[in-house]
mmCIF file of C-alpha atoms in Angstrom:
data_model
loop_
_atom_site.group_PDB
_atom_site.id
_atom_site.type_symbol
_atom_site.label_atom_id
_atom_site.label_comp_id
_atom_site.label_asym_id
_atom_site.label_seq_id
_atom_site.Cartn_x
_atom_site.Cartn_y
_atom_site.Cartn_z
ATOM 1 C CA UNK D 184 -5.127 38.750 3.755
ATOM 2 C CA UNK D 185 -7.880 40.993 2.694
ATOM 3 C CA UNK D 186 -7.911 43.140 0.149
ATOM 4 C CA UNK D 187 -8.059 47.074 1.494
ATOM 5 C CA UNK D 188 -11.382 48.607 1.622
ATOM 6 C CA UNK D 189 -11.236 51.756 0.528
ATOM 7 C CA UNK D 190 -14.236 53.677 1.190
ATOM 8 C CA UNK D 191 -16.339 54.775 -1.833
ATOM 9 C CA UNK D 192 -19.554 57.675 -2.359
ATOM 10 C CA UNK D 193 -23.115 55.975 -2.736
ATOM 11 C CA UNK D 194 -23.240 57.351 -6.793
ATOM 12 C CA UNK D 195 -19.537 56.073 -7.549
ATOM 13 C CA UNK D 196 -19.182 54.232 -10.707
ATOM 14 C CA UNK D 197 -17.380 50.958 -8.934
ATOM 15 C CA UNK D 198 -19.657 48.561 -6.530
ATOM 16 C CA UNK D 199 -18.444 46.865 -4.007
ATOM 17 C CA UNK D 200 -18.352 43.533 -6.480
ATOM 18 C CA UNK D 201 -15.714 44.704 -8.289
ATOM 19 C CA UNK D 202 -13.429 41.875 -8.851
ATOM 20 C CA UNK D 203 -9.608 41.579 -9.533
ATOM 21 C CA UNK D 204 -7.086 38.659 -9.848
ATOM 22 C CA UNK D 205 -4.073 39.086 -6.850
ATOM 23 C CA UNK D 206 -1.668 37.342 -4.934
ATOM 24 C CA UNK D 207 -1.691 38.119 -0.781
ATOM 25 C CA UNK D 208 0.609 35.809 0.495
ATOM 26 C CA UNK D 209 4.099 33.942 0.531
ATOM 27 C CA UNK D 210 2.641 30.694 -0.164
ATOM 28 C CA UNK D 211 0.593 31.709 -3.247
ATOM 29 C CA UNK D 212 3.412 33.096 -4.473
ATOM 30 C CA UNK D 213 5.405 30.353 -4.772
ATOM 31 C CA UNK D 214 3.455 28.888 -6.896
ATOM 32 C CA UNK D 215 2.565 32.510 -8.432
ATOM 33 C CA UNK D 216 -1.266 31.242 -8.203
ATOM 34 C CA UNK D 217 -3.503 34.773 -8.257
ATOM 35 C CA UNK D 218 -6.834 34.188 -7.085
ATOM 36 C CA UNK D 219 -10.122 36.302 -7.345
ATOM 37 C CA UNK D 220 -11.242 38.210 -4.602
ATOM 38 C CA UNK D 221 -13.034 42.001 -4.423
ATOM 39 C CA UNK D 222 -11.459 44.955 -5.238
ATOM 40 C CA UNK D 223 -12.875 48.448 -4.343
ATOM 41 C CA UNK D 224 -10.866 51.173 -6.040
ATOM 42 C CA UNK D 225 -10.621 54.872 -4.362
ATOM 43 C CA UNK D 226 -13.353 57.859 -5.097
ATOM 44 C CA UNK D 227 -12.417 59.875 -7.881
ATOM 45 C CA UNK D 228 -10.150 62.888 -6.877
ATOM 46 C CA UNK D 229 -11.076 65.939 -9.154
ATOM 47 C CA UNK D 230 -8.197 65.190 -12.070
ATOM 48 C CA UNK D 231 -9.082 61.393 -12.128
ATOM 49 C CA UNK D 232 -10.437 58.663 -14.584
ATOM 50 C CA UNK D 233 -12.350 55.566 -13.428
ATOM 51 C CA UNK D 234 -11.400 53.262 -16.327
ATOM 52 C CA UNK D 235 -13.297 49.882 -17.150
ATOM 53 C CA UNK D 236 -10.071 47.584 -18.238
ATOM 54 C CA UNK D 237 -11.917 45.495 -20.594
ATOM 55 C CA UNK D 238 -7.907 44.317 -21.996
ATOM 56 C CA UNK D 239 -4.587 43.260 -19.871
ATOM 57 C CA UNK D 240 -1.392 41.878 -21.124
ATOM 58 C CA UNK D 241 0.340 39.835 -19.532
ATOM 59 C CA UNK D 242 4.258 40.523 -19.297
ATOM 60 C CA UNK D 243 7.114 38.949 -18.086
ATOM 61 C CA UNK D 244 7.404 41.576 -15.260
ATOM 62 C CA UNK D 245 4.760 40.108 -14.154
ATOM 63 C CA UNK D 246 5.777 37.220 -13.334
ATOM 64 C CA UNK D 247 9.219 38.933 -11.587
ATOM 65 C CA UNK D 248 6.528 40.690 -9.656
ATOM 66 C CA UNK D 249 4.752 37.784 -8.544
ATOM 67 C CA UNK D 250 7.917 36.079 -8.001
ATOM 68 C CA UNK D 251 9.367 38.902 -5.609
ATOM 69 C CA UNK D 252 6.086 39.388 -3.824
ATOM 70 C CA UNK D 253 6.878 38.783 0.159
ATOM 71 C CA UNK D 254 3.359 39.125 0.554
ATOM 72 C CA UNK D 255 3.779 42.344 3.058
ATOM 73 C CA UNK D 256 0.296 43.937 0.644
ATOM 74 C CA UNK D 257 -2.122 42.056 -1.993
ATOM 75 C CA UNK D 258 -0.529 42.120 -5.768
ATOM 76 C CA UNK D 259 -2.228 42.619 -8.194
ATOM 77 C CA UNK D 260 -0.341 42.626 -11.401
ATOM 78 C CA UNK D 261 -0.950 43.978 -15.120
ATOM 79 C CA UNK D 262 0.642 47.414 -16.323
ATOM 80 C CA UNK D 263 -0.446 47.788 -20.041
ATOM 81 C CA UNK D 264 -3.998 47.355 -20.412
ATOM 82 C CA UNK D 265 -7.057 49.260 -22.631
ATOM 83 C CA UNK D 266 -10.539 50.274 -21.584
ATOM 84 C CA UNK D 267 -13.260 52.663 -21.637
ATOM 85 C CA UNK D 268 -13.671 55.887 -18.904
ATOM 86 C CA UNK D 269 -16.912 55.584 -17.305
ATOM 87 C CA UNK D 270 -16.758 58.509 -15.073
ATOM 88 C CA UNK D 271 -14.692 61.621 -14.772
ATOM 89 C CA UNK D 272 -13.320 63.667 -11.896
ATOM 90 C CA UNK D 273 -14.725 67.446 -12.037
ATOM 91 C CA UNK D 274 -11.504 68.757 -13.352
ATOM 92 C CA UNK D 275 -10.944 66.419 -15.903
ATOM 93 C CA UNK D 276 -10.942 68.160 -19.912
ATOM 94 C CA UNK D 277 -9.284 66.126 -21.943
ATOM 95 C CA UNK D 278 -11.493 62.773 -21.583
ATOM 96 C CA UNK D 279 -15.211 61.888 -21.562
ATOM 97 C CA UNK D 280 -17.264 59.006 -20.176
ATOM 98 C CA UNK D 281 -17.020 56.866 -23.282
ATOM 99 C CA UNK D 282 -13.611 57.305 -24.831
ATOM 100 C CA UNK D 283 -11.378 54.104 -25.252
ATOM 101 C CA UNK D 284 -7.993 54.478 -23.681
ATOM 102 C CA UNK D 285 -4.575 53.216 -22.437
ATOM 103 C CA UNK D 286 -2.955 52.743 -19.626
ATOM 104 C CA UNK D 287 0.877 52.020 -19.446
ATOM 105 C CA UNK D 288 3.440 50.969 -16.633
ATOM 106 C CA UNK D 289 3.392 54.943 -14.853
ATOM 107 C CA UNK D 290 0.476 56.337 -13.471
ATOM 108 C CA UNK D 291 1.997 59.471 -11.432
ATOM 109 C CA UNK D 292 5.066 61.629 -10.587
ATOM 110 C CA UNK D 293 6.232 64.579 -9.298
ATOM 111 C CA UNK D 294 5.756 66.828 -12.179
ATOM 112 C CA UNK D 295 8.149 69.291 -10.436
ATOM 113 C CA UNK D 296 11.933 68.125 -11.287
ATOM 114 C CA UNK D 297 13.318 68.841 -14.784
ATOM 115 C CA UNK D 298 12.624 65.192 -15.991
ATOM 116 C CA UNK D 299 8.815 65.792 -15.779
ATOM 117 C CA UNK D 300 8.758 69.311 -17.059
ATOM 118 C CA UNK D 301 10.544 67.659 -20.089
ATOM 119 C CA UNK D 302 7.747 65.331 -20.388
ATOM 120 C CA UNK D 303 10.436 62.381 -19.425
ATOM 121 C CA UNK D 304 7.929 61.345 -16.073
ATOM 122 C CA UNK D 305 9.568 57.841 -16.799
ATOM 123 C CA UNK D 306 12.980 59.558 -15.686
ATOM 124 C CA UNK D 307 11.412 61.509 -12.254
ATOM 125 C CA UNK D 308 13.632 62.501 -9.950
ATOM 126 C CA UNK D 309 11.521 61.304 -7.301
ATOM 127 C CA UNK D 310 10.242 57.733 -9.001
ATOM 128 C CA UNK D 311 7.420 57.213 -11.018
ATOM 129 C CA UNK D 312 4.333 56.216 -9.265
ATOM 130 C CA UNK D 313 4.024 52.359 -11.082
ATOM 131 C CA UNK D 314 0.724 50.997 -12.169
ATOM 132 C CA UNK D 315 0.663 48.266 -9.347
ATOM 133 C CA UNK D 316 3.291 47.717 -6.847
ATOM 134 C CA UNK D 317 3.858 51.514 -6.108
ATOM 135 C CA UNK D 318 2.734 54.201 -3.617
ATOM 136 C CA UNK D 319 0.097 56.602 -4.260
ATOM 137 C CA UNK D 320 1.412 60.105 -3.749
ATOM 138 C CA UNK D 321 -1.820 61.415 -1.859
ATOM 139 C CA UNK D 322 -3.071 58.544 0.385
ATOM 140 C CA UNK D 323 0.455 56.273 0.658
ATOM 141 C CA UNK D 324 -1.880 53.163 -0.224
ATOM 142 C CA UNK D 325 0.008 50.667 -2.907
ATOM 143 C CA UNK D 326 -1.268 50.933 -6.441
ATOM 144 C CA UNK D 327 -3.171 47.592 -7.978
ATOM 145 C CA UNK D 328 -3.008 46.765 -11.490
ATOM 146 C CA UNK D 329 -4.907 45.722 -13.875
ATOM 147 C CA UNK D 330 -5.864 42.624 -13.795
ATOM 148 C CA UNK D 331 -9.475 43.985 -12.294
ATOM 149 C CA UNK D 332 -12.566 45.291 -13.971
ATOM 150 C CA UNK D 333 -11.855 49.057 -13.047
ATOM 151 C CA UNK D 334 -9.001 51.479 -13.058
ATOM 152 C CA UNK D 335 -8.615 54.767 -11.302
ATOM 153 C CA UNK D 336 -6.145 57.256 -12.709
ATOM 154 C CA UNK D 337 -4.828 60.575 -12.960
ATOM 155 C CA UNK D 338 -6.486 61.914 -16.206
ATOM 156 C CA UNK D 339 -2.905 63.240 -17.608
ATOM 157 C CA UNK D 340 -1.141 59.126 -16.942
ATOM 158 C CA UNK D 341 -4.692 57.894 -19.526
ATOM 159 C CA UNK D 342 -3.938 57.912 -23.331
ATOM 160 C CA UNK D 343 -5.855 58.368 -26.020
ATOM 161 C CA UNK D 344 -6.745 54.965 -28.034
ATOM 162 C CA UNK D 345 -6.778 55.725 -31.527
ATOM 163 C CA UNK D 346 -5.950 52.068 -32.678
ATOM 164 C CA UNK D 347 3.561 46.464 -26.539
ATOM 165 C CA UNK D 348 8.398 44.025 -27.396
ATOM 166 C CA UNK D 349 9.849 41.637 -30.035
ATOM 167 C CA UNK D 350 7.567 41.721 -32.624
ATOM 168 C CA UNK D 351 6.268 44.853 -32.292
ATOM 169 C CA UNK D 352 9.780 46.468 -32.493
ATOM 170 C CA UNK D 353 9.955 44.614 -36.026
ATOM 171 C CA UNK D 354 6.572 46.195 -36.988
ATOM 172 C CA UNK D 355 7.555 49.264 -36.242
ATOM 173 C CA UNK D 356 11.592 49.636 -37.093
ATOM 174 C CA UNK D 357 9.792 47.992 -40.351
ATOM 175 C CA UNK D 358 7.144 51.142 -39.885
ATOM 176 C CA UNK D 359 9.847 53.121 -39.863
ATOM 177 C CA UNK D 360 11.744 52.617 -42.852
ATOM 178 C CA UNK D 361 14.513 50.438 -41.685
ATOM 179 C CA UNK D 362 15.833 47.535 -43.224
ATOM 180 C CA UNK D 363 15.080 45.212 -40.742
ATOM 181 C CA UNK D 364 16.394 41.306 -39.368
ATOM 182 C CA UNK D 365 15.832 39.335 -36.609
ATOM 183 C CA UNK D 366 17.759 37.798 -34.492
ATOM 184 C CA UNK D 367 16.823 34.433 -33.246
ATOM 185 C CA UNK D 368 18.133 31.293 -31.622
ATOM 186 C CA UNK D 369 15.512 28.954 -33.971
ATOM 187 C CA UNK D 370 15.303 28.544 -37.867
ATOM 188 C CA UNK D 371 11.728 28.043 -37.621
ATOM 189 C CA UNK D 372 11.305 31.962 -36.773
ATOM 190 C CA UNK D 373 11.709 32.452 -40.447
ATOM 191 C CA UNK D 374 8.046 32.565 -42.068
ATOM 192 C CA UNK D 375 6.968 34.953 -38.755
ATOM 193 C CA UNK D 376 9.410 37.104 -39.395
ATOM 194 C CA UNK D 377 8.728 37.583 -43.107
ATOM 195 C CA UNK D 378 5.041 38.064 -41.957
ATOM 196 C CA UNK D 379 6.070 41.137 -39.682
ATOM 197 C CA UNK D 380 8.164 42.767 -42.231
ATOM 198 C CA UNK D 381 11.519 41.704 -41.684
ATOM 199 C CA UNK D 382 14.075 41.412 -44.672
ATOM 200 C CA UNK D 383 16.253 38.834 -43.031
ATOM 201 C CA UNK D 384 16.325 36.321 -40.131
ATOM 202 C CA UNK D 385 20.307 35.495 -38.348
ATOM 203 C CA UNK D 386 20.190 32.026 -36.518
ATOM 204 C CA UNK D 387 22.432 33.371 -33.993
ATOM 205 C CA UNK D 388 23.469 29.432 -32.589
ATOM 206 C CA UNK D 389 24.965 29.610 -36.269
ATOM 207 C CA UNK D 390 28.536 31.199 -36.165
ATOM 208 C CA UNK D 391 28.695 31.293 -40.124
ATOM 209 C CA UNK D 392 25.322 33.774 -40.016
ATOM 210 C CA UNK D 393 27.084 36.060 -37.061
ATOM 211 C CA UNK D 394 30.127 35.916 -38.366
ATOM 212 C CA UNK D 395 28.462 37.605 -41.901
ATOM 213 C CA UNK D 396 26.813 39.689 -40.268
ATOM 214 C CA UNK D 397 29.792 41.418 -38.075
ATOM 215 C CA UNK D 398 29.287 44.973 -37.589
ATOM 216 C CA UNK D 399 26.334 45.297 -40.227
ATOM 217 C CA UNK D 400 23.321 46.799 -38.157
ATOM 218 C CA UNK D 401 22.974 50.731 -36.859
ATOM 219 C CA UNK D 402 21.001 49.639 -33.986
ATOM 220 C CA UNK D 403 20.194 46.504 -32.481
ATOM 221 C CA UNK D 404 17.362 45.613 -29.827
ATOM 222 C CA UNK D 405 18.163 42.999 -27.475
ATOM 223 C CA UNK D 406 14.916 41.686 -26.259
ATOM 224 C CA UNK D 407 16.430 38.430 -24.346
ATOM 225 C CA UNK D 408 14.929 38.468 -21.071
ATOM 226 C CA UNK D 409 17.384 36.251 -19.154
ATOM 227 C CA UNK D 410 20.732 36.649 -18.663
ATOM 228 C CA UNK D 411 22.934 36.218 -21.600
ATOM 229 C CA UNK D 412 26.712 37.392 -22.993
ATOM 230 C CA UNK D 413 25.718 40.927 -24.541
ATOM 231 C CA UNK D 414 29.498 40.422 -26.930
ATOM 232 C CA UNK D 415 27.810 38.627 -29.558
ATOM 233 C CA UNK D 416 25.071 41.173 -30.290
ATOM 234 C CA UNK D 417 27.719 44.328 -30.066
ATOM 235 C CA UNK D 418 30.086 42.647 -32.783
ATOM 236 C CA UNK D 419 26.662 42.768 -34.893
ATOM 237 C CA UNK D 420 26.846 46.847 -34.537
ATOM 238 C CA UNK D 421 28.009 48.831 -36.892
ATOM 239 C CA UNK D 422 30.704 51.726 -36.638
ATOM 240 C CA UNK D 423 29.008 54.060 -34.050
ATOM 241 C CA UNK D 424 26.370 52.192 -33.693
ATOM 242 C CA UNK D 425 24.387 50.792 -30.127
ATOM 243 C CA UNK D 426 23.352 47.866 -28.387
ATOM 244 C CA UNK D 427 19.879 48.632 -26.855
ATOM 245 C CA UNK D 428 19.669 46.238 -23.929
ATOM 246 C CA UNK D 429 15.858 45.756 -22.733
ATOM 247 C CA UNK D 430 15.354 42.614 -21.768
ATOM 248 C CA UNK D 431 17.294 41.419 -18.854
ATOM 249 C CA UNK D 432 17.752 44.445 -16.538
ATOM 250 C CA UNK D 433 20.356 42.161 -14.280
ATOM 251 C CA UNK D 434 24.031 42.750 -14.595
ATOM 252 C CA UNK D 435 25.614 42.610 -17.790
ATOM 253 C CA UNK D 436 29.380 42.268 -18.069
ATOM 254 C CA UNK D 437 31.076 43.533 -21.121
ATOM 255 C CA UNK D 438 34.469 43.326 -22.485
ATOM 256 C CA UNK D 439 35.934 46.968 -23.360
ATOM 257 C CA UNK D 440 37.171 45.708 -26.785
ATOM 258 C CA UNK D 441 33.794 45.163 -28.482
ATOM 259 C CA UNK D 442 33.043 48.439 -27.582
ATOM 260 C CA UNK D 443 35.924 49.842 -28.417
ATOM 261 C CA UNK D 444 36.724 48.688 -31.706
ATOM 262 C CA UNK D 445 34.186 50.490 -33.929
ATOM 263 C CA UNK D 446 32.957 53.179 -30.423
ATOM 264 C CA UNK D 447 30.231 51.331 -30.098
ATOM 265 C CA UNK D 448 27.530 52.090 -27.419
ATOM 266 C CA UNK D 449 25.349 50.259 -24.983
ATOM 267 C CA UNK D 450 22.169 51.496 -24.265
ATOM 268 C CA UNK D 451 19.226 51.105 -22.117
ATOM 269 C CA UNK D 452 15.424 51.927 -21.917
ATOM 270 C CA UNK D 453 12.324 51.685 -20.128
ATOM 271 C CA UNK D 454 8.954 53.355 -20.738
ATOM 272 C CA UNK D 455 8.823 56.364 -22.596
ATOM 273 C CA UNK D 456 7.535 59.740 -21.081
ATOM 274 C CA UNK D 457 3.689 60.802 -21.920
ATOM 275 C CA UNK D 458 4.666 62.944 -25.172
ATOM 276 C CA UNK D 459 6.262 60.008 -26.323
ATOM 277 C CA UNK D 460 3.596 57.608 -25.560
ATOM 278 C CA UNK D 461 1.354 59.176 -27.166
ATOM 279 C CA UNK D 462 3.161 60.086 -30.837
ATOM 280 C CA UNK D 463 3.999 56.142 -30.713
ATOM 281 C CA UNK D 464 -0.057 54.822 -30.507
ATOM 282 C CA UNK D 465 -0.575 57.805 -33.484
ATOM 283 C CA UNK D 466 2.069 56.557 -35.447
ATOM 284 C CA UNK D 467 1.100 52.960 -34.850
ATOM 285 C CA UNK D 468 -3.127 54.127 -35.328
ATOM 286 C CA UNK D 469 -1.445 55.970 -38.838
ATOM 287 C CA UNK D 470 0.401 52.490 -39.687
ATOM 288 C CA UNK D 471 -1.540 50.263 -39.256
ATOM 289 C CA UNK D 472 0.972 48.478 -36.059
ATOM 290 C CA UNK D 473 -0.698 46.380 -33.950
ATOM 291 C CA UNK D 474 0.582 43.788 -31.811
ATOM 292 C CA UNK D 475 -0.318 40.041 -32.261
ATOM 293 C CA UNK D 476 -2.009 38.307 -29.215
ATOM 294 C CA UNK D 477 -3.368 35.391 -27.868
ATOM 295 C CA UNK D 478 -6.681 36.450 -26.247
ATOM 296 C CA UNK D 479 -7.508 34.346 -23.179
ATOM 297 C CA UNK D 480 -10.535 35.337 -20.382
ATOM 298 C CA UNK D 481 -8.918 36.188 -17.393
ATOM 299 C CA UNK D 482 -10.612 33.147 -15.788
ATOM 300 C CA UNK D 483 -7.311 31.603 -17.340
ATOM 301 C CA UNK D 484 -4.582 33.687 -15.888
ATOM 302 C CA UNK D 485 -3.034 31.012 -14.284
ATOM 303 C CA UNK D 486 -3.025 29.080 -17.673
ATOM 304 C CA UNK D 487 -0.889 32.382 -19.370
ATOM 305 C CA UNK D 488 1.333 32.825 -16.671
ATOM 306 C CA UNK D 489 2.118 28.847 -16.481
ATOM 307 C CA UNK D 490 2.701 28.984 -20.640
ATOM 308 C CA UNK D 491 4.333 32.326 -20.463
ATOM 309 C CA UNK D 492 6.977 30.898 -17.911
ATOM 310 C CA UNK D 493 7.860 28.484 -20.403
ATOM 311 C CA UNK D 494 8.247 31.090 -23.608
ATOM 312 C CA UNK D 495 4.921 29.124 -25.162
ATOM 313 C CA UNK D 496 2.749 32.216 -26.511
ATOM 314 C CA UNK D 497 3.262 33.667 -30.082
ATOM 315 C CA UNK D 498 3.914 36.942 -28.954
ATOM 316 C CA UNK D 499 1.736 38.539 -26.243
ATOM 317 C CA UNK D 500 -0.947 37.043 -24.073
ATOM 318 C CA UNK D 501 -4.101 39.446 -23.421
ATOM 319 C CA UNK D 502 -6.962 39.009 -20.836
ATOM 320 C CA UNK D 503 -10.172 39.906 -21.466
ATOM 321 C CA UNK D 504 -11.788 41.077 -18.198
ATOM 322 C CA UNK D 505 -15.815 40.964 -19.488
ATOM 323 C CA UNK D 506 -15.843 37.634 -17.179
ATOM 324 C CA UNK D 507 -15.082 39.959 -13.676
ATOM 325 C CA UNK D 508 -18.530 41.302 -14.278
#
């Protein structure tokens, strides 16, 4: 299948050239495979950003993605990734040719319904518009991530840059002021964890370590991302307390007693809505939180996606895109 040509002025900032890594069909699916092909990106509309992704990560819902793909439209994956704007649409106030930014999983929305006027876009009545994978609310094509060279986005969806889970909820609940543990099924988590800023690691495959630590923590993050029993982690809340679940998002059964005894509360969250996102890069640009990567050229995407399959990264995997040039 080729990739859609979408028609492009003689002075636009993307060439032809422009390359991305995508899946098209059933069969290269299977074997979630992406291969390089051309990518041409739409003209700028007036409130737009054309965005050279110089960084990608590389995240498990990726690989969901990939894995889901019945190969109907090319994929091309990647929904948190950092570049530079090269070009502006005429409207366009906030950002100037040269300014690093972000991109995260949303890149449009109504901006009508009461969840976008609260600056909760993640929560739009409508849907979000996602990064790749979705529909574009003007022209009904389907959105293509980032793993490319370029980027074109509504100017209001782009962040600022003035500096991703797991460890970077440590950093930051450790940011934050908590007293902070992790949770882990291995021992050998220990010295990490210490190095983040955690007080205290749990072994949770050792009942004795649960067991002390029954109903001890105001919040806990459950960052699992297969399915698992949820009761363990809830009899680790305190009174009033929550369970946020955010790494599986498949059914979870629970038993009413370990939420009853002490009113506990399971949660859930996605993406946060553009206020938020941007108070959490200041506050991690004022702290000092970054997240700890594995760089790899996207050359090797095939090479993360294989290791990331089989939980062997320590903790993110990030392409560099210089080699699309």
């Amino acid at each position: 299948m080729r990739a859609p040509a979408i028609p492009r002025s003689a002075n636009s900032c993307v060439a032809a050239s422009m390359m991305r890594w995508y899946v098209a069909a059933p069969r290269a699916v299977r074997t979630a495979r992406p291969c390089l092909a051309p990518l041409q990106r739409r003209d700028l509309r007036p409130d737009d950003l054309a965005v050279r992704v110089d960084y990608c990560g590389v995240c498990h819902t990726d690989l969901h993605a990939l894995g889901g793909h019945d190969g109907d439209a090319p994929l091309v994956p990647g929904h948190e990734f950092t570049g530079v704007v090269t070009e502006t649409g005429p409207a366009v106030t906030r950002f100037s040719a040269g300014d690093p930014v972000a991109i995260g999983n949303i890149v449009d929305s109504c901006g009508q319904c009461p969840m976008c006027r609260a600056g909760q876009e993640n929560f739009c009545h409508a849907f979000p518009t996602l990064t790749y994978g979705g529909t574009d609310r003007q022209d009904g094509t389907t959105t293509l991530g980032g793993y490319s060279r370029e980027y074109v986005v509504r100017d209001r969806f782009a962040y600022p840059l003035p500096a991703g889970l797991g460890h970077l909820a440590v950093k930051l609940a450790v940011a934050l002021g908590a007293d902070t543990s992790v949770i882990s099924r291995s021992p050998g988590k220990a010295d990490d964890e210490r190095r983040l800023g955690a007080q205290a690691l749990i072994v949770s495959t050792d009942p004795a370590q649960m067991a002390e630590a029954r109903d001890r923590f105001d919040v806990v993050i459950d960052t699992i991302s297969a399915p698992h029993d949820v009761g363990p982690y809830l009899r680790l809340v305190a009174m009033d307390g929550t369970l946020s679940h955010l790494g599986d998002l498949g059914p979870v059964t629970v038993e009413t007693m370990d939420l009853l005894v002490g009113r506990k509360k399971l949660s859930s969250a996605g993406s946060g809505g553009r206020p938020g996102t941007e108070a959490m890069l200041a506050f991690c640009a004022e702290k000092g939180v970054t997240a700890d990567i594995e760089l790899l050229p996207s050359a090797r995407v095939n090479e993360a996606l294989d290791r990331l399959r089989r939980n062997d990264v320590r903790y993110r995997f990030v392409l560099g895109m210089s080699d699309l040039d």
